[in-house]
């Protein structure tokens, strides 16, 4: 891409202002050949906080998360937006190094609007105060870095940043050049940027301070601001097709928010290299990151001994790369006599491009790249193929490796078709965990899960990686019952106590004494979890299981299972019915950028595909047969859409509020410390919403959720809805309970699905149970035989009374 400004003929003239005329004091570091040989259009520059800190070092908010939060907090205090107790609480969290993302989230919520016309711009006001007058605070050494970045952009490099500031855009404007700031809320422009149609735009993947609604603090935040999976995929493709150059990024590649965006590329094995520039003393530390996230190709490169060495190093690198991007310009040190050979190569490249363009016409759609790298395909064979890379699938993978007879005895592959997890039930869950079930099996699963979560780093810690912070909030569950349901609640609590759960019953008076904000009208009895109940971070559990399983040697492929190839043997039953006994021996995986399916030979297939597990079962012929026969018995699992609404109510229940479920089925729990809550309600059978998308029905809240919650919690009469999202349950239409274990006719297909909303909280125990039955032939710890597939054929429901 040609520069928008004038270009001197001598490359040194472009950067002439860098030199102060002083003689060199030390020998410059050599440039890595594989990096300096890149052309600008082959690069994506990833700009981190280190660059902003170098450009404007006197602005603490640009240097770190902690500095930014402190600056926001100072601004809020200056504007009298926080009470003394509130400011002290936030200061304490910062001082104690609490999870900074959560601290920032809570602070932003506190500064968010209370009503439609009051305090509507406080957060934005604070942001503008923090980032005020950045132009006057830039230093010359930092401007050198920005000049280099700008020059690479003008020659075809793409630029994305994790920073909230717009220093690069401000510098460009000072040079008379216009750069556009993009965030993920403008999907059309972001798609054009990823397709290289808006190269003079800077993509702020975590948002930019001028648009607070686009700021992303958490992996789930991408789902809130970017619903278009095509856009997400186009961004991720860049990591497969271009070399990323990380500048001033520090621990960005280990940040879970950044990982969530580029998760698609994690296990793709490619010869394409990526690069990270770091200070020499930090090289060894940052090399450890390559075992975690965007590894397989990241080269950690030293630019010098001091941070001050980066501008000069990057200037020289920019000169070298920009030279290669110019047609007809000889490289530094190139012999003049080589120009003829250079022209010959250029002419050959042009002919090849023309031939390639013609060749593509013969392929469907005319846009398929016949020479796209396919090294990311799944392995040709695996002992166990797990269909579904959600929390259940990764739990099964983890426990298979943990319980295998000897290390590396099992070759396990996890196949996930939604690499962004934008439609996955796990990331869209409210993260609740309870022991208040009616079935002993579900209670036992919950008790094990809570033990697993409380000791998560004993199970899932990975050497040289940060410890997991599951953010468990032990506020308990509070279930309310009418006179009609009181006897059932008493019976359920008796079973819960027999299994070791700590649950108490409360009369209406006891309930009112303990939680004065509840209207007890219509309540005959309540059950309250005294311990081992509450909510946690679902994303952390998913990523923790995934990270640990990968470290144990589990394979991972992003694609869709489109066929299951089986051998068939027919036999007659004692009743004279002919049945086909099947054994799957090959799984076909369709991956992106390929017209063909990759066959994977296997011994075992585990169906953990969640809401889509019914479709996977049909691929094996399950349910395809005469009605009323075992062969014709389908897996009764289908997607059911559920809405989660977030509202603000400063006068609502305080920190002691548990997750409350009303007699009407409506529920809510506290979210953070800023007077925010989230909740919803399962619709009646006849009101089940369409599952073709994840659109939210806001009228459902107004008609089916708010009236009942406001009646039960009078303070909620003045609530204001702030946001909402939708997710899928893997809903078992037969009895709303999990399906665990093998299929009776397809002997090597095992199920781990159909949990109807409580799969997340039971994932640790279900994964262990599936691994036990697969490796040992039976359940060793918790007997889940009642959850077998056979109950569907026999018509014996295993009903769970406490479904939320």
Short mmCIF file of C-alpha atoms in Angstrom, two decimals, residues 179-597:
data_model
loop_
_atom_site.label_atom_id
_atom_site.label_comp_id
_atom_site.label_asym_id
_atom_site.label_seq_id
_atom_site.Cartn_x
_atom_site.Cartn_y
_atom_site.Cartn_z
CA UNK A 179 -5.75 7.40 11.02
CA UNK A 180 -9.09 5.91 12.01
CA UNK A 181 -9.71 4.39 15.46
CA UNK A 182 -11.78 1.20 15.32
CA UNK A 183 -13.24 -0.92 18.08
CA UNK A 184 -15.25 -4.12 17.84
CA UNK A 185 -18.61 -2.36 17.99
CA UNK A 186 -18.31 -1.28 14.34
CA UNK A 187 -18.49 -4.75 12.81
CA UNK A 188 -18.59 -3.65 9.17
CA UNK A 189 -15.44 -1.56 9.43
CA UNK A 190 -13.64 -4.22 11.49
CA UNK A 191 -14.44 -6.81 8.82
CA UNK A 192 -13.04 -4.49 6.14
CA UNK A 193 -9.94 -3.92 8.27
CA UNK A 194 -9.35 -7.67 8.65
CA UNK A 195 -9.79 -8.04 4.89
CA UNK A 196 -7.12 -5.33 4.40
CA UNK A 197 -9.54 -2.78 2.98
CA UNK A 198 -8.97 -0.19 5.74
CA UNK A 199 -5.23 -0.32 6.33
CA UNK A 200 -4.96 3.20 7.71
CA UNK A 201 -7.12 2.20 10.64
CA UNK A 202 -6.01 1.09 14.10
CA UNK A 203 -8.06 -1.73 15.63
CA UNK A 204 -8.39 -1.35 19.40
CA UNK A 205 -9.42 -4.90 20.31
CA UNK A 206 -10.05 -3.98 23.95
CA UNK A 207 -11.76 -0.72 23.00
CA UNK A 208 -10.74 2.95 22.94
CA UNK A 209 -11.48 5.47 25.67
CA UNK A 210 -13.54 7.69 23.35
CA UNK A 211 -16.18 4.93 23.13
CA UNK A 212 -16.74 3.41 26.60
CA UNK A 213 -19.40 1.00 25.31
CA UNK A 214 -16.76 -0.85 23.30
CA UNK A 215 -14.35 -1.48 26.16
CA UNK A 216 -13.59 -5.16 26.78
CA UNK A 217 -12.36 -6.27 30.21
CA UNK A 218 -13.14 -9.97 30.16
CA UNK A 219 -13.24 -12.76 27.52
CA UNK A 220 -17.04 -12.69 27.61
CA UNK A 221 -16.84 -9.01 26.73
CA UNK A 222 -16.11 -9.87 23.11
CA UNK A 223 -19.50 -11.58 22.98
CA UNK A 224 -21.17 -8.41 24.28
CA UNK A 225 -19.66 -6.10 21.66
CA UNK A 226 -19.16 -8.51 18.75
CA UNK A 227 -21.90 -10.95 17.81
CA UNK A 228 -20.80 -11.54 14.21
CA UNK A 229 -18.80 -14.76 14.09
CA UNK A 230 -17.67 -14.00 10.53
CA UNK A 231 -15.89 -10.89 11.77
CA UNK A 232 -14.31 -12.81 14.64
CA UNK A 233 -13.10 -15.50 12.25
CA UNK A 234 -11.62 -12.96 9.82
CA UNK A 235 -9.63 -11.41 12.67
CA UNK A 236 -8.40 -14.83 13.75
CA UNK A 237 -7.37 -15.73 10.20
CA UNK A 238 -4.76 -13.00 10.36
CA UNK A 239 -2.83 -15.06 12.91
CA UNK A 240 -2.73 -17.94 10.45
CA UNK A 241 -1.84 -15.88 7.37
CA UNK A 242 0.42 -13.10 8.64
CA UNK A 243 3.30 -12.76 11.08
CA UNK A 244 2.42 -10.97 14.30
CA UNK A 245 5.05 -8.61 15.71
CA UNK A 246 4.41 -7.88 19.40
CA UNK A 247 5.72 -4.47 20.51
CA UNK A 248 5.63 -3.44 24.14
CA UNK A 249 3.13 -6.18 24.87
CA UNK A 250 4.65 -7.73 27.97
CA UNK A 251 2.28 -10.41 29.17
CA UNK A 252 -0.38 -9.69 26.54
CA UNK A 253 -0.06 -13.12 24.95
CA UNK A 254 -0.80 -14.68 28.35
CA UNK A 255 -3.81 -12.44 28.97
CA UNK A 256 -7.05 -14.45 28.93
CA UNK A 257 -8.93 -11.65 27.17
CA UNK A 258 -6.39 -11.54 24.33
CA UNK A 259 -6.38 -15.34 24.23
CA UNK A 260 -10.14 -15.45 23.82
CA UNK A 261 -9.89 -13.46 20.59
CA UNK A 262 -7.14 -15.57 19.02
CA UNK A 263 -8.13 -18.93 20.49
CA UNK A 264 -8.68 -20.33 16.99
CA UNK A 265 -4.95 -20.28 16.33
CA UNK A 266 -3.74 -21.98 19.50
CA UNK A 267 -3.10 -25.49 18.27
CA UNK A 268 -2.65 -24.75 14.58
CA UNK A 269 0.76 -26.08 13.67
CA UNK A 270 2.23 -23.77 11.07
CA UNK A 271 5.59 -22.81 9.67
CA UNK A 272 4.51 -19.17 9.90
CA UNK A 273 6.56 -17.36 12.53
CA UNK A 274 5.51 -14.64 14.95
CA UNK A 275 7.84 -12.35 16.85
CA UNK A 276 8.00 -10.61 20.22
CA UNK A 277 10.51 -7.84 20.96
CA UNK A 278 11.60 -7.70 24.60
CA UNK A 279 14.45 -6.37 26.69
CA UNK A 280 17.41 -8.76 26.83
CA UNK A 281 16.97 -9.45 30.53
CA UNK A 282 13.37 -10.55 29.95
CA UNK A 283 13.98 -13.03 27.12
CA UNK A 284 13.97 -16.20 29.23
CA UNK A 285 10.88 -15.14 31.15
CA UNK A 286 8.84 -14.45 28.04
CA UNK A 287 9.94 -17.60 26.28
CA UNK A 288 7.92 -19.51 28.89
CA UNK A 289 4.75 -18.06 27.37
CA UNK A 290 5.27 -20.11 24.23
CA UNK A 291 4.14 -23.22 26.06
CA UNK A 292 0.79 -21.64 26.93
CA UNK A 293 -0.96 -19.64 24.29
CA UNK A 294 -0.06 -18.30 20.86
CA UNK A 295 3.08 -20.39 20.79
CA UNK A 296 4.21 -22.68 17.93
CA UNK A 297 6.05 -19.96 16.08
CA UNK A 298 6.57 -17.03 18.45
CA UNK A 299 10.21 -16.03 18.51
CA UNK A 300 11.24 -13.95 21.51
CA UNK A 301 13.86 -11.44 20.33
CA UNK A 302 16.03 -9.06 22.33
CA UNK A 303 16.22 -5.48 21.07
CA UNK A 304 18.89 -4.46 23.61
CA UNK A 305 19.82 -4.29 27.25
CA UNK A 306 17.68 -1.26 28.12
CA UNK A 307 14.14 -0.13 27.33
CA UNK A 308 15.70 2.94 25.72
CA UNK A 309 17.26 0.69 23.06
CA UNK A 310 13.89 -0.14 21.48
CA UNK A 311 13.36 3.03 19.38
CA UNK A 312 16.71 2.74 17.58
CA UNK A 313 16.38 -1.03 17.06
CA UNK A 314 12.84 -0.70 15.73
CA UNK A 315 13.89 2.19 13.46
CA UNK A 316 16.55 0.01 11.84
CA UNK A 317 14.12 -2.89 11.57
CA UNK A 318 11.52 -0.62 9.97
CA UNK A 319 14.06 0.63 7.44
CA UNK A 320 14.95 -2.94 6.48
CA UNK A 321 11.34 -4.13 6.22
CA UNK A 322 10.15 -1.01 4.38
CA UNK A 323 12.93 -1.41 1.84
CA UNK A 324 11.66 -4.88 1.00
CA UNK A 325 8.19 -3.51 0.55
CA UNK A 326 9.27 -1.09 -2.18
CA UNK A 327 9.25 -2.13 -5.80
CA UNK A 328 12.52 -1.61 -7.59
CA UNK A 329 14.58 -0.46 -4.59
CA UNK A 330 17.77 -2.42 -3.92
CA UNK A 331 18.22 -3.81 -0.45
CA UNK A 332 20.99 -2.50 1.75
CA UNK A 333 24.21 -4.15 0.64
CA UNK A 334 22.69 -5.54 -2.59
CA UNK A 335 25.04 -5.68 -5.61
CA UNK A 336 24.02 -3.39 -8.46
CA UNK A 337 24.52 -6.22 -10.90
CA UNK A 338 21.65 -8.15 -9.34
CA UNK A 339 18.92 -5.85 -10.67
CA UNK A 340 18.32 -8.05 -13.72
CA UNK A 341 17.83 -11.11 -11.54
CA UNK A 342 15.58 -9.08 -9.27
CA UNK A 343 13.41 -8.04 -12.22
CA UNK A 344 13.27 -11.66 -13.40
CA UNK A 345 12.03 -12.80 -10.00
CA UNK A 346 9.44 -10.03 -9.92
CA UNK A 347 8.22 -10.97 -13.38
CA UNK A 348 7.98 -14.64 -12.36
CA UNK A 349 6.00 -13.68 -9.26
CA UNK A 350 3.57 -11.73 -11.41
CA UNK A 351 3.01 -14.66 -13.75
CA UNK A 352 2.46 -16.99 -10.79
CA UNK A 353 -0.11 -14.61 -9.30
CA UNK A 354 -1.97 -14.52 -12.62
CA UNK A 355 -1.92 -18.34 -12.89
CA UNK A 356 -3.15 -18.71 -9.33
CA UNK A 357 -6.02 -16.30 -10.01
CA UNK A 358 -7.11 -18.38 -13.01
CA UNK A 359 -6.80 -21.62 -11.08
CA UNK A 360 -9.13 -20.43 -8.34
CA UNK A 361 -11.96 -20.04 -10.83
CA UNK A 362 -12.30 -23.81 -11.01
CA UNK A 363 -13.06 -24.18 -7.33
CA UNK A 364 -16.50 -23.74 -5.71
CA UNK A 365 -17.20 -20.09 -5.05
CA UNK A 366 -14.00 -19.09 -6.76
CA UNK A 367 -12.44 -17.84 -3.55
CA UNK A 368 -10.91 -20.98 -2.09
CA UNK A 369 -7.15 -20.93 -1.59
CA UNK A 370 -5.89 -24.24 -3.01
CA UNK A 371 -2.55 -23.86 -1.30
CA UNK A 372 -3.78 -22.84 2.14
CA UNK A 373 -1.71 -24.38 4.89
CA UNK A 374 -3.42 -27.47 6.34
CA UNK A 375 -0.88 -28.37 9.00
CA UNK A 376 -3.48 -27.56 11.66
CA UNK A 377 -5.56 -30.62 10.76
CA UNK A 378 -6.31 -33.18 13.48
CA UNK A 379 -4.05 -36.24 13.80
CA UNK A 380 -4.73 -39.24 11.60
CA UNK A 381 -5.50 -41.47 14.55
CA UNK A 382 -6.46 -41.16 18.20
CA UNK A 383 -7.50 -43.56 20.91
CA UNK A 384 -10.29 -41.28 22.09
CA UNK A 385 -12.05 -38.54 20.10
CA UNK A 386 -14.09 -36.14 22.22
CA UNK A 387 -16.69 -34.27 20.17
CA UNK A 388 -17.20 -30.95 21.94
CA UNK A 389 -14.58 -28.67 23.48
CA UNK A 390 -16.74 -27.10 26.17
CA UNK A 391 -16.21 -27.53 29.88
CA UNK A 392 -17.56 -31.12 29.85
CA UNK A 393 -15.37 -32.19 26.94
CA UNK A 394 -12.21 -30.72 28.44
CA UNK A 395 -13.04 -32.23 31.83
CA UNK A 396 -13.29 -35.67 30.26
CA UNK A 397 -9.99 -35.12 28.45
CA UNK A 398 -8.28 -34.02 31.67
CA UNK A 399 -9.52 -37.00 33.69
CA UNK A 400 -8.61 -39.49 30.96
CA UNK A 401 -5.02 -38.27 31.08
CA UNK A 402 -5.00 -38.07 34.89
CA UNK A 403 -6.31 -41.64 35.33
CA UNK A 404 -4.50 -43.35 32.44
CA UNK A 405 -2.47 -46.37 33.50
CA UNK A 406 0.83 -44.89 32.37
CA UNK A 407 1.89 -41.53 31.06
CA UNK A 408 1.06 -40.94 27.40
CA UNK A 409 -0.77 -44.27 27.19
CA UNK A 410 -3.81 -42.57 25.63
CA UNK A 411 -3.90 -40.37 22.56
CA UNK A 412 -6.85 -38.04 23.19
CA UNK A 413 -8.27 -35.55 20.67
CA UNK A 414 -10.80 -32.81 21.46
CA UNK A 415 -12.74 -31.42 18.48
CA UNK A 416 -14.52 -28.07 18.92
CA UNK A 417 -16.42 -26.34 16.11
CA UNK A 418 -16.83 -22.95 17.85
CA UNK A 419 -13.27 -21.72 18.48
CA UNK A 420 -14.47 -18.35 19.79
CA UNK A 421 -16.85 -20.03 22.27
CA UNK A 422 -19.29 -17.27 21.27
CA UNK A 423 -22.19 -19.76 21.31
CA UNK A 424 -20.83 -22.13 23.94
CA UNK A 425 -22.99 -22.68 27.02
CA UNK A 426 -19.99 -22.40 29.37
CA UNK A 427 -19.04 -18.80 28.67
CA UNK A 428 -22.67 -17.66 28.69
CA UNK A 429 -23.51 -19.28 32.03
CA UNK A 430 -24.08 -17.36 35.28
CA UNK A 431 -21.63 -19.74 36.99
CA UNK A 432 -23.85 -21.05 39.77
CA UNK A 433 -23.09 -24.12 41.87
CA UNK A 434 -25.49 -25.67 44.40
CA UNK A 435 -26.06 -28.85 46.36
CA UNK A 436 -29.82 -28.36 46.53
CA UNK A 437 -30.91 -31.10 44.13
CA UNK A 438 -33.44 -33.88 44.63
CA UNK A 439 -31.32 -36.78 43.28
CA UNK A 440 -28.42 -38.21 45.34
CA UNK A 441 -26.27 -38.43 42.18
CA UNK A 442 -26.61 -34.73 41.44
CA UNK A 443 -25.91 -33.82 45.07
CA UNK A 444 -22.78 -35.98 45.10
CA UNK A 445 -21.59 -34.43 41.83
CA UNK A 446 -22.03 -30.96 43.32
CA UNK A 447 -20.16 -31.84 46.51
CA UNK A 448 -17.22 -33.15 44.51
CA UNK A 449 -17.28 -30.14 42.20
CA UNK A 450 -17.10 -27.69 45.08
CA UNK A 451 -14.13 -29.58 46.50
CA UNK A 452 -12.53 -29.43 43.06
CA UNK A 453 -13.13 -25.69 42.73
CA UNK A 454 -11.86 -24.87 46.23
CA UNK A 455 -8.65 -26.77 45.46
CA UNK A 456 -8.51 -26.01 41.76
CA UNK A 457 -4.79 -25.32 41.64
CA UNK A 458 -4.04 -28.69 43.24
CA UNK A 459 -5.80 -30.26 40.26
CA UNK A 460 -5.11 -27.89 37.38
CA UNK A 461 -1.90 -25.99 38.13
CA UNK A 462 0.62 -26.03 35.29
CA UNK A 463 4.34 -25.51 36.02
CA UNK A 464 5.60 -22.01 35.24
CA UNK A 465 2.07 -20.77 34.57
CA UNK A 466 -0.02 -18.36 36.68
CA UNK A 467 -2.29 -19.93 39.28
CA UNK A 468 -6.02 -19.97 38.55
CA UNK A 469 -8.35 -17.60 40.38
CA UNK A 470 -11.80 -19.19 40.15
CA UNK A 471 -13.44 -16.19 41.89
CA UNK A 472 -15.71 -18.41 43.97
CA UNK A 473 -18.36 -16.42 45.85
CA UNK A 474 -19.81 -18.63 48.63
CA UNK A 475 -23.06 -16.70 49.13
CA UNK A 476 -25.27 -19.76 48.84
CA UNK A 477 -28.57 -20.53 47.13
CA UNK A 478 -31.97 -19.59 48.54
CA UNK A 479 -34.90 -21.59 47.14
CA UNK A 480 -38.46 -20.50 47.94
CA UNK A 481 -41.51 -22.78 48.03
CA UNK A 482 -45.24 -22.21 48.12
CA UNK A 483 -47.60 -24.18 50.36
CA UNK A 484 -48.12 -26.61 47.49
CA UNK A 485 -44.39 -27.35 47.12
CA UNK A 486 -43.34 -27.17 50.80
CA UNK A 487 -43.58 -30.92 51.41
CA UNK A 488 -41.43 -31.63 48.34
CA UNK A 489 -38.84 -29.14 49.58
CA UNK A 490 -38.71 -30.82 52.98
CA UNK A 491 -38.21 -34.20 51.31
CA UNK A 492 -35.45 -32.82 49.10
CA UNK A 493 -33.59 -31.24 52.03
CA UNK A 494 -33.73 -34.55 53.90
CA UNK A 495 -31.99 -36.25 50.97
CA UNK A 496 -29.47 -33.42 50.68
CA UNK A 497 -28.53 -33.72 54.35
CA UNK A 498 -28.20 -37.51 54.05
CA UNK A 499 -25.64 -36.95 51.28
CA UNK A 500 -23.63 -34.54 53.43
CA UNK A 501 -24.96 -31.17 52.20
CA UNK A 502 -25.23 -28.27 54.64
CA UNK A 503 -28.76 -26.95 54.04
CA UNK A 504 -31.30 -25.47 56.44
CA UNK A 505 -35.04 -24.81 56.23
CA UNK A 506 -36.43 -21.35 57.03
CA UNK A 507 -39.95 -20.40 57.98
CA UNK A 508 -41.36 -17.15 56.55
CA UNK A 509 -40.50 -15.33 59.79
CA UNK A 510 -36.95 -16.72 59.87
CA UNK A 511 -36.58 -15.81 56.22
CA UNK A 512 -37.70 -12.23 56.86
CA UNK A 513 -35.38 -11.90 59.85
CA UNK A 514 -32.38 -13.07 57.85
CA UNK A 515 -33.17 -11.24 54.61
CA UNK A 516 -35.35 -8.20 55.42
CA UNK A 517 -35.47 -7.12 51.76
CA UNK A 518 -37.68 -10.14 50.83
CA UNK A 519 -41.45 -9.93 50.61
CA UNK A 520 -42.52 -13.27 52.12
CA UNK A 521 -46.09 -13.17 50.79
CA UNK A 522 -47.02 -16.56 49.33
CA UNK A 523 -43.93 -18.29 50.77
CA UNK A 524 -44.50 -21.29 53.03
CA UNK A 525 -40.91 -22.52 53.30
CA UNK A 526 -37.36 -21.74 52.10
CA UNK A 527 -34.19 -23.83 51.86
CA UNK A 528 -30.84 -22.09 52.25
CA UNK A 529 -27.38 -23.49 51.52
CA UNK A 530 -25.12 -22.76 54.48
CA UNK A 531 -21.89 -23.59 52.69
CA UNK A 532 -20.49 -24.99 49.42
CA UNK A 533 -22.89 -23.00 47.26
CA UNK A 534 -22.62 -19.78 45.30
CA UNK A 535 -21.11 -18.84 41.96
CA UNK A 536 -17.73 -18.77 40.22
CA UNK A 537 -16.00 -17.75 36.98
CA UNK A 538 -17.04 -20.26 34.25
CA UNK A 539 -14.41 -19.04 31.81
CA UNK A 540 -11.65 -19.68 34.32
CA UNK A 541 -12.78 -23.28 34.83
CA UNK A 542 -12.97 -23.90 31.07
CA UNK A 543 -9.56 -22.38 30.39
CA UNK A 544 -8.04 -24.11 33.42
CA UNK A 545 -9.21 -27.55 32.28
CA UNK A 546 -8.17 -26.82 28.72
CA UNK A 547 -4.72 -25.52 29.66
CA UNK A 548 -4.03 -28.47 31.94
CA UNK A 549 -5.25 -31.05 29.42
CA UNK A 550 -3.08 -29.55 26.68
CA UNK A 551 -0.08 -29.62 29.01
CA UNK A 552 -0.75 -33.33 29.56
CA UNK A 553 -0.57 -34.05 25.83
CA UNK A 554 -4.20 -33.80 24.69
CA UNK A 555 -4.65 -32.87 21.02
CA UNK A 556 -7.06 -30.13 19.97
CA UNK A 557 -8.66 -29.45 16.60
CA UNK A 558 -11.06 -26.69 15.57
CA UNK A 559 -13.58 -28.16 13.19
CA UNK A 560 -16.93 -29.84 12.86
CA UNK A 561 -17.52 -33.58 13.02
CA UNK A 562 -19.59 -34.28 9.90
CA UNK A 563 -19.49 -38.08 9.68
CA UNK A 564 -18.94 -41.14 11.83
CA UNK A 565 -17.95 -44.28 9.92
CA UNK A 566 -18.93 -47.56 11.57
CA UNK A 567 -18.63 -51.28 11.08
CA UNK A 568 -21.99 -53.07 11.40
CA UNK A 569 -22.92 -56.54 12.65
CA UNK A 570 -26.55 -57.69 12.73
CA UNK A 571 -28.05 -60.04 15.31
CA UNK A 572 -31.46 -61.24 16.47
CA UNK A 573 -32.77 -60.57 19.96
CA UNK A 574 -34.67 -63.13 22.03
CA UNK A 575 -37.89 -61.40 20.98
CA UNK A 576 -37.08 -61.86 17.32
CA UNK A 577 -36.07 -58.25 16.68
CA UNK A 578 -33.11 -57.67 14.36
CA UNK A 579 -30.68 -55.07 15.63
CA UNK A 580 -27.50 -53.65 14.18
CA UNK A 581 -24.48 -53.56 16.48
CA UNK A 582 -22.15 -50.77 15.43
CA UNK A 583 -18.60 -49.77 16.21
CA UNK A 584 -17.26 -46.42 15.09
CA UNK A 585 -13.78 -46.68 13.64
CA UNK A 586 -13.38 -43.31 11.90
CA UNK A 587 -14.40 -39.72 12.63
CA UNK A 588 -14.48 -37.19 9.79
CA UNK A 589 -13.61 -33.63 10.79
CA UNK A 590 -14.34 -30.67 8.51
CA UNK A 591 -11.97 -27.80 9.21
CA UNK A 592 -11.93 -24.26 7.88
CA UNK A 593 -10.09 -23.46 4.64
CA UNK A 594 -10.43 -27.02 3.38
CA UNK A 595 -12.92 -28.67 1.05
CA UNK A 596 -12.04 -32.11 2.33
CA UNK A 597 -12.68 -33.83 5.63
#
